[in-house]
Amino acid sequence: TLRQPGRPRRHRHHPRPGEALGIVGPNGAGKTTLLDILSGAQAPSEGSVTFQGQDVTRWKVDRRCRSGIGRSHQVPRPFTGMTAYENVLVASVQGGSHRRRAAQQHALGVLERCGMLGQANRPAAALTLLERKRLEMARALATDPQVLLLDEIAGGLTDAETDELIATIQQLRADGIAIVWIEHVIHALLRVIDRLVCLAQGRVLAEGEPDAVMSDPRVVEAYLGSAA
């Protein structure tokens, strides 16, 4: 539960284990701000954020991360001087609080889960866009999240690459991880999510079954505009 900075509207979203919630909206709608507030990267100017019945509004990013809120970023942010494995190992130790030996096995397991085990020893700087996106997801998963926040993870990928990414996300859902996914690649989003929220200027225009939300006249006008 939260109020976005400068916005009067309260948002209540409670994704269940294995559920996928999609968030769409035009540029400036407040989508990334929402993820920033949920992850602790930005504090709300009013209202509160709760997670598993606890008020986490004042919790910093690291504490939220260790408590089960994982996040990927729109632009991958790996340590480019490290290998893919080392990147995930750091996340496993620092975010997942695994001890060294357990963290090593955990990191390898996460890389395999994300289809990156074959790239484990490659420098992050040498990875393709799809591989960097997979690594970004692997770093978030290494923290053992119960809720995974995805910020436009399909952006810039080919259809085939998007298919691969969707297969990975579907498996995460099957494993019981709740997904909150912001995305402009709507056809990819609709293949995964159970519920959809459309934001505009920090307000919820529509929420519910994805096809119904996308056909809502207010959403068509605000999100698709003249392209509709």
CSV table of C-alpha atoms in Angstrom, one decimal:
chain,number,residue,atom,x,y,z
A,1,THR,CA,0.0,0.0,0.0
A,2,LEU,CA,1.5,3.4,-0.9
A,3,ARG,CA,1.0,6.9,-2.2
A,4,GLN,CA,3.3,8.1,-4.9
A,5,PRO,CA,5.2,11.3,-4.2
A,6,GLY,CA,3.0,14.3,-5.1
A,7,ARG,CA,0.1,12.1,-6.0
A,8,PRO,CA,-3.2,12.0,-4.1
A,9,ARG,CA,-4.2,8.5,-5.1
A,10,ARG,CA,-3.5,5.5,-2.9
A,11,HIS,CA,-2.4,2.2,-4.6
A,12,ARG,CA,-3.2,-1.2,-3.1
A,13,HIS,CA,-1.5,-4.1,-4.8
A,14,HIS,CA,-1.1,-7.5,-3.1
A,15,PRO,CA,0.4,-10.0,-5.5
A,16,ARG,CA,0.1,-13.6,-4.2
A,17,PRO,CA,2.8,-16.2,-4.5
A,18,GLY,CA,3.2,-17.2,-8.1
A,19,GLU,CA,1.0,-14.4,-9.3
A,20,ALA,CA,2.1,-11.9,-12.0
A,21,LEU,CA,0.9,-8.3,-11.9
A,22,GLY,CA,1.5,-6.1,-14.9
A,23,ILE,CA,1.8,-2.3,-14.9
A,24,VAL,CA,1.4,-0.2,-18.0
A,25,GLY,CA,1.0,3.5,-18.7
A,26,PRO,CA,2.3,6.4,-20.8
A,27,ASN,CA,5.7,8.0,-20.1
A,28,GLY,CA,5.6,10.0,-16.9
A,29,ALA,CA,2.7,7.9,-15.5
A,30,GLY,CA,4.7,7.0,-12.4
A,31,LYS,CA,5.6,3.4,-13.2
A,32,THR,CA,9.3,3.4,-12.4
A,33,THR,CA,8.6,5.7,-9.4
A,34,LEU,CA,6.3,3.0,-8.1
A,35,LEU,CA,9.0,0.4,-8.3
A,36,ASP,CA,11.5,2.8,-6.7
A,37,ILE,CA,9.1,3.2,-3.8
A,38,LEU,CA,8.4,-0.5,-3.5
A,39,SER,CA,12.1,-1.4,-3.5
A,40,GLY,CA,13.1,1.4,-1.2
A,41,ALA,CA,15.1,3.4,-3.7
A,42,GLN,CA,12.8,6.4,-3.1
A,43,ALA,CA,10.7,7.3,-0.1
A,44,PRO,CA,7.0,8.2,-0.5
A,45,SER,CA,6.2,11.8,0.4
A,46,GLU,CA,3.1,10.5,2.2
A,47,GLY,CA,1.3,7.2,2.9
A,48,SER,CA,3.1,3.9,3.6
A,49,VAL,CA,4.5,0.7,2.1
A,50,THR,CA,3.6,-2.6,3.7
A,51,PHE,CA,5.1,-6.0,2.9
A,52,GLN,CA,3.9,-9.2,4.5
A,53,GLY,CA,1.9,-7.2,7.1
A,54,GLN,CA,4.9,-5.1,8.1
A,55,ASP,CA,5.3,-1.4,7.6
A,56,VAL,CA,8.5,-1.2,5.6
A,57,THR,CA,8.2,2.5,4.6
A,58,ARG,CA,11.3,3.5,6.5
A,59,TRP,CA,13.3,0.4,5.5
A,60,LYS,CA,16.3,1.0,3.2
A,61,VAL,CA,16.9,-0.9,-0.1
A,62,ASP,CA,19.2,-3.5,1.5
A,63,ARG,CA,16.8,-4.4,4.3
A,64,ARG,CA,13.9,-4.8,1.9
A,65,CYS,CA,16.1,-6.9,-0.4
A,66,ARG,CA,17.1,-9.2,2.4
A,67,SER,CA,13.4,-9.4,3.5
A,68,GLY,CA,12.3,-10.7,0.1
A,69,ILE,CA,11.8,-7.8,-2.4
A,70,GLY,CA,14.0,-8.2,-5.4
A,71,ARG,CA,14.4,-5.9,-8.3
A,72,SER,CA,15.8,-5.7,-11.8
A,73,HIS,CA,16.4,-2.4,-13.6
A,74,GLN,CA,15.5,-1.3,-17.1
A,75,VAL,CA,19.1,-0.7,-18.0
A,76,PRO,CA,21.2,-3.7,-16.6
A,77,ARG,CA,23.7,-2.6,-14.0
A,78,PRO,CA,26.3,-5.4,-13.7
A,79,PHE,CA,29.8,-5.0,-12.3
A,80,THR,CA,31.4,-4.9,-15.7
A,81,GLY,CA,34.9,-5.9,-14.3
A,82,MET,CA,33.5,-9.1,-13.0
A,83,THR,CA,32.3,-12.3,-14.6
A,84,ALA,CA,28.6,-13.2,-14.7
A,85,TYR,CA,29.2,-15.7,-11.9
A,86,GLU,CA,31.0,-13.1,-9.7
A,87,ASN,CA,28.1,-10.7,-10.2
A,88,VAL,CA,25.6,-13.2,-9.0
A,89,LEU,CA,27.8,-14.4,-6.1
A,90,VAL,CA,28.0,-10.8,-4.8
A,91,ALA,CA,24.2,-10.6,-4.8
A,92,SER,CA,23.9,-14.0,-3.1
A,93,VAL,CA,26.3,-13.0,-0.3
A,94,GLN,CA,25.1,-9.4,0.2
A,95,GLY,CA,21.5,-9.6,-0.7
A,96,GLY,CA,20.6,-13.2,0.1
A,97,SER,CA,22.8,-13.4,3.2
A,98,HIS,CA,24.3,-16.8,2.2
A,99,ARG,CA,27.6,-17.8,3.7
A,100,ARG,CA,30.5,-18.2,1.2
A,101,ARG,CA,30.3,-21.9,0.4
A,102,ALA,CA,26.5,-21.9,0.2
A,103,ALA,CA,26.5,-18.7,-1.8
A,104,GLN,CA,28.8,-20.3,-4.4
A,105,GLN,CA,26.4,-23.2,-5.0
A,106,HIS,CA,23.4,-20.8,-4.8
A,107,ALA,CA,24.9,-18.5,-7.5
A,108,LEU,CA,25.5,-21.4,-9.8
A,109,GLY,CA,22.0,-22.6,-9.3
A,110,VAL,CA,20.6,-19.2,-10.1
A,111,LEU,CA,22.7,-18.9,-13.2
A,112,GLU,CA,21.3,-22.3,-14.4
A,113,ARG,CA,17.8,-21.2,-13.6
A,114,CYS,CA,18.2,-18.1,-15.8
A,115,GLY,CA,19.9,-20.0,-18.7
A,116,MET,CA,23.3,-18.3,-17.9
A,117,LEU,CA,25.3,-21.2,-16.6
A,118,GLY,CA,27.2,-21.5,-19.9
A,119,GLN,CA,28.2,-17.8,-19.6
A,120,ALA,CA,29.2,-18.0,-15.9
A,121,ASN,CA,32.9,-17.2,-16.6
A,122,ARG,CA,32.4,-14.6,-19.2
A,123,PRO,CA,33.0,-10.9,-18.2
A,124,ALA,CA,29.8,-9.1,-17.8
A,125,ALA,CA,31.1,-6.4,-20.2
A,126,ALA,CA,31.2,-9.0,-23.0
A,127,LEU,CA,27.6,-10.2,-22.7
A,128,THR,CA,24.9,-9.6,-25.3
A,129,LEU,CA,21.8,-7.6,-24.4
A,130,LEU,CA,19.7,-10.7,-23.7
A,131,GLU,CA,22.5,-12.1,-21.6
A,132,ARG,CA,22.8,-8.9,-19.6
A,133,LYS,CA,19.0,-8.9,-19.0
A,134,ARG,CA,19.3,-12.5,-17.9
A,135,LEU,CA,22.2,-11.6,-15.6
A,136,GLU,CA,20.2,-8.7,-14.2
A,137,MET,CA,17.4,-11.1,-13.4
A,138,ALA,CA,19.8,-13.6,-11.9
A,139,ARG,CA,21.3,-11.0,-9.6
A,140,ALA,CA,17.8,-10.2,-8.3
A,141,LEU,CA,17.0,-13.9,-7.9
A,142,ALA,CA,20.2,-14.5,-6.0
A,143,THR,CA,18.7,-12.5,-3.1
A,144,ASP,CA,15.9,-15.1,-2.7
A,145,PRO,CA,13.0,-12.8,-3.4
A,146,GLN,CA,9.4,-13.6,-2.7
A,147,VAL,CA,8.4,-10.7,-4.9
A,148,LEU,CA,10.4,-9.8,-8.0
A,149,LEU,CA,10.0,-6.3,-9.5
A,150,LEU,CA,10.8,-6.2,-13.2
A,151,ASP,CA,11.4,-2.9,-15.0
A,152,GLU,CA,10.9,-3.1,-18.8
A,153,ILE,CA,13.0,-6.3,-19.0
A,154,ALA,CA,11.8,-7.1,-22.6
A,155,GLY,CA,12.8,-3.8,-24.0
A,156,GLY,CA,15.2,-4.0,-27.0
A,157,LEU,CA,14.9,-7.7,-27.4
A,158,THR,CA,14.0,-9.6,-30.6
A,159,ASP,CA,10.8,-11.7,-30.6
A,160,ALA,CA,12.8,-14.9,-30.2
A,161,GLU,CA,14.8,-13.4,-27.3
A,162,THR,CA,11.6,-12.2,-25.7
A,163,ASP,CA,10.2,-15.8,-25.9
A,164,GLU,CA,13.2,-17.1,-24.0
A,165,LEU,CA,12.8,-14.5,-21.3
A,166,ILE,CA,9.1,-15.2,-21.0
A,167,ALA,CA,9.8,-18.9,-20.5
A,168,THR,CA,12.2,-18.1,-17.6
A,169,ILE,CA,9.6,-15.7,-16.0
A,170,GLN,CA,6.9,-18.4,-16.3
A,171,GLN,CA,9.2,-20.8,-14.5
A,172,LEU,CA,9.8,-18.3,-11.7
A,173,ARG,CA,6.0,-18.1,-11.3
A,174,ALA,CA,5.7,-21.8,-11.1
A,175,ASP,CA,8.3,-21.7,-8.3
A,176,GLY,CA,6.0,-19.5,-6.3
A,177,ILE,CA,7.7,-16.1,-6.9
A,178,ALA,CA,5.3,-13.2,-7.3
A,179,ILE,CA,6.0,-10.9,-10.2
A,180,VAL,CA,5.4,-7.2,-10.6
A,181,TRP,CA,6.3,-6.3,-14.1
A,182,ILE,CA,6.4,-2.8,-15.8
A,183,GLU,CA,6.6,-3.2,-19.6
A,184,HIS,CA,6.1,-1.3,-22.8
A,185,VAL,CA,6.3,-4.5,-24.9
A,186,ILE,CA,2.6,-5.2,-24.3
A,187,HIS,CA,2.3,-8.5,-26.2
A,188,ALA,CA,5.0,-10.0,-24.0
A,189,LEU,CA,3.4,-8.7,-20.8
A,190,LEU,CA,0.0,-10.1,-21.7
A,191,ARG,CA,1.4,-13.6,-22.1
A,192,VAL,CA,2.5,-13.7,-18.5
A,193,ILE,CA,0.3,-11.7,-16.2
A,194,ASP,CA,-2.8,-12.5,-14.3
A,195,ARG,CA,-3.8,-8.9,-13.5
A,196,LEU,CA,-3.1,-5.6,-15.1
A,197,VAL,CA,-2.9,-2.0,-13.8
A,198,CYS,CA,-2.8,1.1,-16.0
A,199,LEU,CA,-1.4,4.2,-14.5
A,200,ALA,CA,-1.6,7.8,-15.8
A,201,GLN,CA,-0.2,10.8,-13.9
A,202,GLY,CA,0.2,8.6,-10.8
A,203,ARG,CA,-3.4,7.5,-10.7
A,204,VAL,CA,-4.9,4.1,-11.5
A,205,LEU,CA,-7.1,4.4,-14.6
A,206,ALA,CA,-8.1,0.7,-14.6
A,207,GLU,CA,-7.2,-2.5,-12.9
A,208,GLY,CA,-8.3,-6.1,-13.4
A,209,GLU,CA,-8.3,-8.8,-16.1
A,210,PRO,CA,-5.6,-7.8,-18.7
A,211,ASP,CA,-7.8,-7.9,-21.9
A,212,ALA,CA,-10.5,-5.9,-20.2
A,213,VAL,CA,-8.0,-3.3,-19.0
A,214,MET,CA,-6.4,-2.9,-22.4
A,215,SER,CA,-9.9,-2.4,-24.0
A,216,ASP,CA,-11.0,0.2,-21.5
A,217,PRO,CA,-11.6,3.5,-23.3
A,218,ARG,CA,-9.7,5.4,-20.7
A,219,VAL,CA,-6.7,3.2,-21.1
A,220,VAL,CA,-6.9,3.4,-24.9
A,221,GLU,CA,-7.0,7.2,-24.8
A,222,ALA,CA,-4.3,7.7,-22.1
A,223,TYR,CA,-1.9,4.9,-23.0
A,224,LEU,CA,-2.3,4.2,-26.7
A,225,GLY,CA,-3.4,7.7,-27.7
A,226,SER,CA,-3.6,8.4,-31.4
A,227,ALA,CA,-1.8,5.1,-32.1
A,228,ALA,CA,-5.0,3.3,-31.2
